[in-house]
CSV table of C-alpha atoms in Angstrom, one decimal:
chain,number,residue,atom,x,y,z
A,26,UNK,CA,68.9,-7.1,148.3
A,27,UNK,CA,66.7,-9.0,150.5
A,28,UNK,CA,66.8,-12.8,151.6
A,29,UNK,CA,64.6,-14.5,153.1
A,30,UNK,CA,64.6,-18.2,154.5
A,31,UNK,CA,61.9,-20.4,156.5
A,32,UNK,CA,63.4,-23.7,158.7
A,33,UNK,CA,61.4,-25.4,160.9
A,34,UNK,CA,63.3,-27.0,163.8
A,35,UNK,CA,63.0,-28.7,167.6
A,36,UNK,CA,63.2,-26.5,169.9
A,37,UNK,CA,66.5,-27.6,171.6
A,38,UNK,CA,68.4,-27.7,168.4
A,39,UNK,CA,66.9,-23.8,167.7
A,40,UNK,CA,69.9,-22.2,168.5
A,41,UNK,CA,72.0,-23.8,167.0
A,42,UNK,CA,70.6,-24.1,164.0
A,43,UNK,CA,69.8,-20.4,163.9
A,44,UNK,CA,73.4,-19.5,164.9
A,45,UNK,CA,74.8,-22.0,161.8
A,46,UNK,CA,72.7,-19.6,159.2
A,47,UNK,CA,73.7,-16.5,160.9
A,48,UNK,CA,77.4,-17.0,160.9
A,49,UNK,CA,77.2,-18.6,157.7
A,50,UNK,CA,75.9,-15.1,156.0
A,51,UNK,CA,78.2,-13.3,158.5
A,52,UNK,CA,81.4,-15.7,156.8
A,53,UNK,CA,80.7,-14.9,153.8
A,54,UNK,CA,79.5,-10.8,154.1
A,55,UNK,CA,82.2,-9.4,156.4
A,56,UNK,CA,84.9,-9.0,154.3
A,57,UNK,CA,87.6,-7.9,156.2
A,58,UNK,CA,90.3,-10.1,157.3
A,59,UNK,CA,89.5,-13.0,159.9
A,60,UNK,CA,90.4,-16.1,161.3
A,61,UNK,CA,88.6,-19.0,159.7
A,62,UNK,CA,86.9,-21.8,161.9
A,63,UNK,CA,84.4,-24.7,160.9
A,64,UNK,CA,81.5,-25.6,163.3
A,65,UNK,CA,79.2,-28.6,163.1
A,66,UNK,CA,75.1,-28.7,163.3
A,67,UNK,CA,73.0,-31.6,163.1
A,68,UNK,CA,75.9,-33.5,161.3
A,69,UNK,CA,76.4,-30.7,158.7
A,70,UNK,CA,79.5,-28.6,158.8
A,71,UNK,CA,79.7,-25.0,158.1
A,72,UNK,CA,81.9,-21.9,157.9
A,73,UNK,CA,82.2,-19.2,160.3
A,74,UNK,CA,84.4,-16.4,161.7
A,75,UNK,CA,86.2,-17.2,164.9
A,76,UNK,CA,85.4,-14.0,166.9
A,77,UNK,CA,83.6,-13.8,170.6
A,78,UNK,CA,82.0,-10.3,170.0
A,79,UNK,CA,80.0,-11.5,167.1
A,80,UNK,CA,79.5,-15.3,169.0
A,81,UNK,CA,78.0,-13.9,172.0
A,82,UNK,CA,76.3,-11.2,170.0
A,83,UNK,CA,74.5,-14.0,168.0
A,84,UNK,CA,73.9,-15.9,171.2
A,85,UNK,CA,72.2,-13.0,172.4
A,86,UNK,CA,69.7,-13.0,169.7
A,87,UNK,CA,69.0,-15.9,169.1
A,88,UNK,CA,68.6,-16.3,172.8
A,89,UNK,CA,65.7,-13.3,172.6
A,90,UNK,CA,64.4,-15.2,169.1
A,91,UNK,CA,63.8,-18.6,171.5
A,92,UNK,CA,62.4,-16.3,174.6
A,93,UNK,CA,60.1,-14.0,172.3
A,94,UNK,CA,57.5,-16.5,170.6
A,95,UNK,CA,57.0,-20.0,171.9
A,96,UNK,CA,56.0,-21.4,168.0
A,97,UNK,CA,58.4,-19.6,166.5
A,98,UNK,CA,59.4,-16.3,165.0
A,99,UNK,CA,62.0,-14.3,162.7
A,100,UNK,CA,65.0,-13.0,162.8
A,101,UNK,CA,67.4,-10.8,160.5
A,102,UNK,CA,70.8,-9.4,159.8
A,103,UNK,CA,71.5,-6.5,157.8
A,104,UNK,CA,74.6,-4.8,156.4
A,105,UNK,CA,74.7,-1.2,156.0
A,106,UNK,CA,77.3,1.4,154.5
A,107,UNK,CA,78.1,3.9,156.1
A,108,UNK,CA,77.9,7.5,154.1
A,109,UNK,CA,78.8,10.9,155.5
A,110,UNK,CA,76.3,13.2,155.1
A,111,UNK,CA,77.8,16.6,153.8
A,112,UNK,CA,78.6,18.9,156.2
A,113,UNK,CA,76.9,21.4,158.4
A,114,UNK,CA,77.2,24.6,160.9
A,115,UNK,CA,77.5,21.4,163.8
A,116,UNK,CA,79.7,19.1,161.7
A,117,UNK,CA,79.7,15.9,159.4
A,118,UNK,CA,77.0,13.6,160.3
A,119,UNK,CA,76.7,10.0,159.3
A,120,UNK,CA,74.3,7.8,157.8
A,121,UNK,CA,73.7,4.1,157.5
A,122,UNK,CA,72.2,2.9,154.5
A,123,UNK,CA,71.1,-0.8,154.7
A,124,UNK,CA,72.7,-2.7,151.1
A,125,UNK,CA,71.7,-6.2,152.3
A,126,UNK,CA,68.8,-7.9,154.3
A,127,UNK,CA,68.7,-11.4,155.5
A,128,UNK,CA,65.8,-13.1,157.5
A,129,UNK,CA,65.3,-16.3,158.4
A,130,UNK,CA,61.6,-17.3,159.7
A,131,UNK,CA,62.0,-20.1,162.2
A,132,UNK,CA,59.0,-22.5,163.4
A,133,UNK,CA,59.5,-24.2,166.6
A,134,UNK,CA,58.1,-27.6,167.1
A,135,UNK,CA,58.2,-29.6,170.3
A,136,UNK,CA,58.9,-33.2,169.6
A,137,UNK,CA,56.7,-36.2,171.2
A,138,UNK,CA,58.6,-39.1,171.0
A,139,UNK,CA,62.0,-39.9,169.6
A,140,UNK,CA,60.8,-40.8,166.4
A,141,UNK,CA,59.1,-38.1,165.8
A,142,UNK,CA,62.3,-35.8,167.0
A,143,UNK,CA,64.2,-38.2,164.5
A,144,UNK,CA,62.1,-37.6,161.5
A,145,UNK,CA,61.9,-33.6,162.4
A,146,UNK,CA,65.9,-33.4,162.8
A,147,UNK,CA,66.4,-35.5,159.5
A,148,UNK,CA,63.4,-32.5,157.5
A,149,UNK,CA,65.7,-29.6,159.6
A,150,UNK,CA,68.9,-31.0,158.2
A,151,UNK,CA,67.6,-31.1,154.5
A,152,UNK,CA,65.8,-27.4,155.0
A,153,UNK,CA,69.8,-26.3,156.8
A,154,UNK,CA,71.6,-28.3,153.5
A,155,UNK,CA,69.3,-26.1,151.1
A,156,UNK,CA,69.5,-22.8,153.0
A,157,UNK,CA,73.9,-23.3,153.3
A,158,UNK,CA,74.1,-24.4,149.2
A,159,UNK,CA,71.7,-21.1,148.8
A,160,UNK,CA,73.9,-18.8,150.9
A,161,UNK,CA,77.0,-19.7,148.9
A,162,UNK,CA,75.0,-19.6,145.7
A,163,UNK,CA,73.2,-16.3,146.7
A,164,UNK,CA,76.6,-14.4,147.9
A,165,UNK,CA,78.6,-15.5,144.4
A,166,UNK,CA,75.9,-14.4,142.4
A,167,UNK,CA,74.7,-11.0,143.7
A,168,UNK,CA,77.5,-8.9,144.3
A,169,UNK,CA,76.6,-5.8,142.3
A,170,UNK,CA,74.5,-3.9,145.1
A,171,UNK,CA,77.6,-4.3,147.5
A,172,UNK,CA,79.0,-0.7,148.2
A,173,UNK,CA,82.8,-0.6,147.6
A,174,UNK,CA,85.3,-1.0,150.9
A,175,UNK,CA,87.0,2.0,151.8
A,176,UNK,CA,87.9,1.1,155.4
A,177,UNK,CA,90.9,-2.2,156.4
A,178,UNK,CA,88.6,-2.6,159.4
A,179,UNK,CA,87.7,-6.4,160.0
A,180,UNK,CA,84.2,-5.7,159.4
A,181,UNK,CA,83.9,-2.9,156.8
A,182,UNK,CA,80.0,-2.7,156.8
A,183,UNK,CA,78.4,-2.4,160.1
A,184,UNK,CA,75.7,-4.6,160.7
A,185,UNK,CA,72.3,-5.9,163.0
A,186,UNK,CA,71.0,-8.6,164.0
A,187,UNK,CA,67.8,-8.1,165.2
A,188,UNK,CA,64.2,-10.0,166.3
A,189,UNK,CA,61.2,-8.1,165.5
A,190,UNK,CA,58.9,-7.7,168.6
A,191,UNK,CA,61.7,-7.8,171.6
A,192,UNK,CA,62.5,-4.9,173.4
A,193,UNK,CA,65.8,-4.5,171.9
A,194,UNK,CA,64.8,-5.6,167.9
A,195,UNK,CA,62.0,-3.3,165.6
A,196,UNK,CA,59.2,-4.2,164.4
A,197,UNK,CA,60.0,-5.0,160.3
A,198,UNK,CA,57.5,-2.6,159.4
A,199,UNK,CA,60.3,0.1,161.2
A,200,UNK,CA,63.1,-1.9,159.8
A,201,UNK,CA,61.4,-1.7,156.0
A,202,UNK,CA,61.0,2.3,156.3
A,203,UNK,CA,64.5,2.7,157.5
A,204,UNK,CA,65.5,0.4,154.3
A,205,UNK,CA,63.6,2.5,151.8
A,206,UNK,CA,64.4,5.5,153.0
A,207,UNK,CA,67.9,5.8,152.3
């Protein structure tokens, strides 16, 4: 299944509004058992696991999605499941099939006076209101492409976060070929 969202933001409250979408999906996709914590953006309050490998790994990226494209760019989490291939003369091998594909395409605006930061904080809020009531409404609905759990890990399906065009992310045209071919 694929998702994909556009929010146009300032860029100082980038971040942080990236971050609230991320661990948002994240809440709502991992799963396994974690501790529950609430964080605020742009007056809105939204869900999120309370973890620091998965905060600093989404600070990370979003940190490369800010540096890579001054006006803006995209930015996408996917789950996979894990299958083991069957066996050969050197062993088992495993291979990640991506189930689930988020992306959120982000514009970056720089603001020129306060009221026209004001009126651009007040059109991100509405677009970050829709995106949150379509995360919830998007995870409750779809649920028959999720592979089952077989694992009690906190995170049962490994996922990426990744930014298309940075050193560390692919370009999507890689990540769509590594999608449709599993």
């Amino acid at each position: 299944m694929n998702v994909k969202y556009e929010i146009t933001a300032e860029r100082r409250n980038v971040k942080d509004v990236v971050r609230s979408i991320l661990s948002c999906i994240l809440f709502h996709r991992l799963f396994g058992l974690c501790v529950p914590q609430s964080r605020e953006v742009l007056g809105i309050t939204y869900p999120c696991v309370a973890t620091s490998s998965i905060d600093s790994l989404i600070e990370e990226r979003t940190s490369q999605l800010v540096r890579s494209n001054e006006s803006g760019g995209e930015i996408g989490l996917q789950f996979f499941e894990q299958r083991v291939k069957r066996a050969t003369w050197f062993g088992r091998a495993q291979e990640d099939r991506c189930w689930e594909q988020w992306i959120i395409s982000v514009a970056i605006v720089n603001a020129k006076s306060d009221t026209e930061r004001e009126s651009l904080n007040k059109k991100t809020e509405k677009q970050l209101r829709e995106i949150f009531l379509s995360i919830v409404s998007t995870v409750n609905e779809h649920k028959d492409h999720i592979p089952p759990i077989t694992t009690t890990d906190s995170t049962p399906f490994p996922f990426e976060i990744v930014v298309p065009g940075t050193s560390q992310g692919e370009g999507w045209g890689t990540v769509f070929k590594k999608m449709l071919s599993d």
